[in-house]
Short mmCIF file of C-alpha atoms in Angstrom, two decimals:
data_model
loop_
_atom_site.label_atom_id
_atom_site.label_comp_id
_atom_site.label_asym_id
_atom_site.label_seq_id
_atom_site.Cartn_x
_atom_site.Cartn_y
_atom_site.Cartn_z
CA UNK A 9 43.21 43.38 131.11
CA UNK A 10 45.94 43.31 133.76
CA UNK A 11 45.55 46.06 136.50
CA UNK A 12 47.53 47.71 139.33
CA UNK A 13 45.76 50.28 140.87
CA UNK A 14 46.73 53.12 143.54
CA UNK A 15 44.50 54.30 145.66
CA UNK A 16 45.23 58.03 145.24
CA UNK A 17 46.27 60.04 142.82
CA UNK A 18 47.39 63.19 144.11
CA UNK A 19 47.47 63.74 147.86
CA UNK A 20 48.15 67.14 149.73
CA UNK A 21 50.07 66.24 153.34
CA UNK A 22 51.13 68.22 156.35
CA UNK A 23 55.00 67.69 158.12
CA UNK A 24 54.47 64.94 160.77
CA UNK A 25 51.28 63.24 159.25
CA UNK A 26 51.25 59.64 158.34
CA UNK A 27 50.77 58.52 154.93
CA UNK A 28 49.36 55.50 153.42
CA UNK A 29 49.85 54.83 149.64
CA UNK A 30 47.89 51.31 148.89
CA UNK A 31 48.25 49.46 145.90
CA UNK A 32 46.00 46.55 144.57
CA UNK A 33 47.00 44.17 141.81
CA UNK A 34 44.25 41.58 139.79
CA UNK A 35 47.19 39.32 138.40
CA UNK A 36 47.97 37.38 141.12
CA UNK A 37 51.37 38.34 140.93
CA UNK A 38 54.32 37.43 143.89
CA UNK A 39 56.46 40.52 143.64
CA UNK A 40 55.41 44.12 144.25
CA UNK A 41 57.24 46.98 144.34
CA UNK A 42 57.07 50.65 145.74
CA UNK A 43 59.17 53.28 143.61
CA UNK A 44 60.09 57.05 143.84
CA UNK A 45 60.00 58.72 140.92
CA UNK A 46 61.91 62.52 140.93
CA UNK A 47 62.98 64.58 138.10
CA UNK A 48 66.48 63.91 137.19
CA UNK A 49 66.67 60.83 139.16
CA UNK A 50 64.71 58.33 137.45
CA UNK A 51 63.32 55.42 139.44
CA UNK A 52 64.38 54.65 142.81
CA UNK A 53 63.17 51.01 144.48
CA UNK A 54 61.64 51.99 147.88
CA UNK A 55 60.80 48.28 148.96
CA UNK A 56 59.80 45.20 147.34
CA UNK A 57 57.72 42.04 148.53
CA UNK A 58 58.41 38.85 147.00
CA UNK A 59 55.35 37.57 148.82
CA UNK A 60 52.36 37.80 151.53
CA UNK A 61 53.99 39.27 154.72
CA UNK A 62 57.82 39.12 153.93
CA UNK A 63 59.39 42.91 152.74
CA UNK A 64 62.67 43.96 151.72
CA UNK A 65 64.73 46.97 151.83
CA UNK A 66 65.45 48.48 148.25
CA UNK A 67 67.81 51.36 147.46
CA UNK A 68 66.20 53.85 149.40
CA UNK A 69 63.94 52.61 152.66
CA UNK A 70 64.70 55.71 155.26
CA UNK A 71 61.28 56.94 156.48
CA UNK A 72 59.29 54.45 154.80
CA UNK A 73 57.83 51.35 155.61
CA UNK A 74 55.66 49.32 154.03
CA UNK A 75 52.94 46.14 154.35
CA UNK A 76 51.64 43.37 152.76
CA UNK A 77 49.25 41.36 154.22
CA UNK A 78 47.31 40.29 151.05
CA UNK A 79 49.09 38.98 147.89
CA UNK A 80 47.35 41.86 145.78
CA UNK A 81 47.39 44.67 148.38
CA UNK A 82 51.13 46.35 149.20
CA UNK A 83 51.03 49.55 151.22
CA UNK A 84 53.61 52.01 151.30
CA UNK A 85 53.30 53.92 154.63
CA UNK A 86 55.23 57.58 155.47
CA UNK A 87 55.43 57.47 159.44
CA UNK A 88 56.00 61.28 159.19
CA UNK A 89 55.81 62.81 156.17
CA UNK A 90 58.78 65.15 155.08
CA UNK A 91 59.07 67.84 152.50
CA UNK A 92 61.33 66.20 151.09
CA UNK A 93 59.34 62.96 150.53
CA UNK A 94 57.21 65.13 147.89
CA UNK A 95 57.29 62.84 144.88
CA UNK A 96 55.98 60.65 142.77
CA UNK A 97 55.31 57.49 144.26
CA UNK A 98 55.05 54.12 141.65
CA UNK A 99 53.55 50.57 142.25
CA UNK A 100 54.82 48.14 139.85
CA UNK A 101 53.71 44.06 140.15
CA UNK A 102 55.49 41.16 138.64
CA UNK A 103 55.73 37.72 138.40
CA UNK A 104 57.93 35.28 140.53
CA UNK A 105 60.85 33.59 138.91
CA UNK A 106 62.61 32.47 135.62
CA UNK A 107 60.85 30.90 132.90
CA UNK A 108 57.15 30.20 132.29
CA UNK A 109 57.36 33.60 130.09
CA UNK A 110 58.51 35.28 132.99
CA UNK A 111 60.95 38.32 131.86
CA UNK A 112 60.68 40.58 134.73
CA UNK A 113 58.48 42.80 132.92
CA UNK A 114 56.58 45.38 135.45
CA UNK A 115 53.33 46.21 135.70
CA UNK A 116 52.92 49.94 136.89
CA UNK A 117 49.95 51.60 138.78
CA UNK A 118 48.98 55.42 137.62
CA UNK A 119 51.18 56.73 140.14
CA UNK A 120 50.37 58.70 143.32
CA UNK A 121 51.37 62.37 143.88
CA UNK A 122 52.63 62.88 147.19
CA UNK A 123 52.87 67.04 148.47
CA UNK A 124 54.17 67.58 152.10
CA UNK A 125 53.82 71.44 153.03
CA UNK B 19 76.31 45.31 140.49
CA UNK B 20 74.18 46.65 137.71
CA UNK B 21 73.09 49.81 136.54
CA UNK B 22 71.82 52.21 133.31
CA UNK B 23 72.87 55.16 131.68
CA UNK B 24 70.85 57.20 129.28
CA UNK B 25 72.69 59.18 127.52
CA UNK B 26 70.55 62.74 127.37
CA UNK B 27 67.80 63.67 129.59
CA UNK B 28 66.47 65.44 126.86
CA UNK B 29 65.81 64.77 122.89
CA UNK B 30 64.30 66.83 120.66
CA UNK B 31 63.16 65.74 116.93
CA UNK B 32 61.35 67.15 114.37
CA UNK B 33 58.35 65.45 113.33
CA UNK B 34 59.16 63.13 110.95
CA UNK B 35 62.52 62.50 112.10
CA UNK B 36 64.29 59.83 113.41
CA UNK B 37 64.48 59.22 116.94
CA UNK B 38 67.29 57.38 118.65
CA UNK B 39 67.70 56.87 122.50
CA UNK B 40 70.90 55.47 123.60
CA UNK B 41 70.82 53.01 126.30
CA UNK B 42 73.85 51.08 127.82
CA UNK B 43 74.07 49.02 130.43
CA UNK B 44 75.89 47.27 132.92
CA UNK B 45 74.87 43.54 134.39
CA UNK B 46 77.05 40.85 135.70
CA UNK B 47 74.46 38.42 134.19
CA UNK B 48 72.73 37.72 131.00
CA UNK B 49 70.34 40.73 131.48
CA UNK B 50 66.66 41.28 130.37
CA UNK B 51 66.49 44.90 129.15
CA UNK B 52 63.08 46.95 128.59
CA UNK B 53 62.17 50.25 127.25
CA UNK B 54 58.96 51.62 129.09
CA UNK B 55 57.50 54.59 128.34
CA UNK B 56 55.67 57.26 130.39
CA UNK B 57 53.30 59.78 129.75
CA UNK B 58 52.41 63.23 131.32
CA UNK B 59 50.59 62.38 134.83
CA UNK B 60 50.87 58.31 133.93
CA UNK B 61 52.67 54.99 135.18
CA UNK B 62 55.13 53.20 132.97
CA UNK B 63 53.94 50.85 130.34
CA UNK B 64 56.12 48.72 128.42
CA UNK B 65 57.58 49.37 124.81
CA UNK B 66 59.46 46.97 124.37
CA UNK B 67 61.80 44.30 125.79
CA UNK B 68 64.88 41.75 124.99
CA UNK B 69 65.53 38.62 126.81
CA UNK B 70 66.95 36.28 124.22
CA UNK B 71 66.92 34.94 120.51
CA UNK B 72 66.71 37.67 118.18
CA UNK B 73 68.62 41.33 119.62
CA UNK B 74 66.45 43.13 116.96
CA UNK B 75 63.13 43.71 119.53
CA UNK B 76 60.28 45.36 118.00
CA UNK B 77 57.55 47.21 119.78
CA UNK B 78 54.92 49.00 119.76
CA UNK B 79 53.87 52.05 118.17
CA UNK B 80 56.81 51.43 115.92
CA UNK B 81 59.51 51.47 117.94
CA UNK B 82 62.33 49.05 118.02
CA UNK B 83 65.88 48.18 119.90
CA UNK B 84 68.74 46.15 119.28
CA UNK B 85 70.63 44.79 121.53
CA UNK B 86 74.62 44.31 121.34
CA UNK B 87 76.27 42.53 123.68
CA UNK B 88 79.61 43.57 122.70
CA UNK B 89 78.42 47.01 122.79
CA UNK B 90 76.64 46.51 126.47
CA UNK B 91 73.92 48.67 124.31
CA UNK B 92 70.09 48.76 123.66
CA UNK B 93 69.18 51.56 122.24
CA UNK B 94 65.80 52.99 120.92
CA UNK B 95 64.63 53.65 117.50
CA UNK B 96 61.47 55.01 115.78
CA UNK B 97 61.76 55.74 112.16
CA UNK B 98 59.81 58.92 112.34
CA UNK B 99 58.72 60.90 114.82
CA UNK B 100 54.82 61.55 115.35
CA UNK B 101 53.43 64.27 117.77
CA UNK B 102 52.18 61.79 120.07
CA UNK B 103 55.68 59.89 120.79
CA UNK B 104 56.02 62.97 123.27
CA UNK B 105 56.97 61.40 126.74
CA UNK B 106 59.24 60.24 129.04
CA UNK B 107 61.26 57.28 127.88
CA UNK B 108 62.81 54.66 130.54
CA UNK B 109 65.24 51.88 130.11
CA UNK B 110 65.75 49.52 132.31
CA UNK B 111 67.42 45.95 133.09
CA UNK B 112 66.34 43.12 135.17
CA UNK B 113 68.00 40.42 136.47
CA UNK B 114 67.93 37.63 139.45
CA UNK B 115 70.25 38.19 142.27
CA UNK B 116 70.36 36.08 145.59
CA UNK B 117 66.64 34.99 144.39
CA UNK B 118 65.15 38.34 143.79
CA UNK B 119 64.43 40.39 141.09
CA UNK B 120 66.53 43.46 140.15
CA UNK B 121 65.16 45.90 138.36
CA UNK B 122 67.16 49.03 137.88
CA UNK B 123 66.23 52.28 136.03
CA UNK B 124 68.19 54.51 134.02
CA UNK B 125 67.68 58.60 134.70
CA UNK B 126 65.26 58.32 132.18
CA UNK B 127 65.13 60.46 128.60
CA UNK B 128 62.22 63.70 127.56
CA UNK B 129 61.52 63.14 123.74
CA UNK B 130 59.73 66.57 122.60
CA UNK B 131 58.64 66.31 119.03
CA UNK B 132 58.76 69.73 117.37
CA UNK B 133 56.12 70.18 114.42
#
């Protein structure tokens, strides 16, 4: 069975620490993805890697960064965590590319519960 | 430029009932379109999804879509609601754009089944 996990599922941080959400796919899959999740506001893209070491900017990047120096491991990292970064943070993996059965379907880690006090 | 809009953030049915989630969308290419779903203190899985030949999509736990073009629509449908279709319902539509994927979210929709 295919499998994106997240390291942590709830995490309690102070303002000013950094924060490292890591994500681990089995599928061998190309893209990854790093979404906010707020009530109200649906899904916001965060960044997205389309492969080992390259990154792009989605809709919403400020404060975050993020690495991927593995194909199944994508890390989301808070350089100092804001109150206002309390959220819902979602992995999702996909498949590179058109065709071959590829729709763009995501697949979606549990989802990691970010609190900054 | 694309983008979702879910009409209603939240839904209420009585058990039994039909349920209907509107869905419409806006792509400047032939779009993909999904319907995940979420549950309390979960990640999305996937309901359902369109990409081409038939625009009747059927899913799982007996929950369909069609989508019409002319309508820029995919909206959800379950016969009758059961207790357990409580959750958070998300539709989305993917598409390729300067060689990336594009996925983009609506708001999202509650479904509370009343017994």
């Amino acid at each position: 069975d295919v499998k994106v996990t997240q390291s942590s599922r709830y995490l309690v941080k102070r303002t000013g620490e950094k924060v490292f959400l890591e994500c681990v796919q089995d599928m061998d899959h190309e893209n990854m993805f790093w979404y906010r999740q707020d009530p109200g506001l649906g899904l916001r893209l965060i960044y997205f890697s389309y492969d080992v070491k390259m990154k792009e900017k989605g809709d919403i990047p400020e404060g975050y960064s993020v690495s991927r120096e593995k194909k199944e491991r994508f890390s989301l990292i808070l350089e100092s965590a804001s109150t206002n970064q309390t959220s819902m943070y979602l992995c999702a993996s996909s498949l590179e590319g058109l065709g071959h059965g590829n729709t763009g379907e995501l697949f979606f880690g549990e989802g990691s519960r970010l609190t900054v006090l | 430029a694309q983008s979702v809009t879910q009409l209603g953030s939240h839904v209420s049915v009585s058990e039994g009932a039909l349920v209907l989630l509107r869905c419409n969308y806006s792509s400047s290419v032939p779009p993909y379109l999904f319907w995940y779903v979420q549950y309390p203190n979960q990640g999305l899985q996937l309901l359902l999804k369109y990409t081409t030949g038939a625009t009747l999509v059927k899913g799982i736990n007996g929950f369909e879509a069609e989508f019409k073009k002319s309508e820029t629509s995919f909206h959800l449908t379950k016969p009758s609601a059961h207790m357990s279709d409580a959750a958070e319902y998300f539709c989305a539509v993917s598409s390729y754009s300067g060689g990336y994927q594009k996925v983009t979210f609506g708001t999202g929709t509650k479904l509370q089944v009343i017994p």
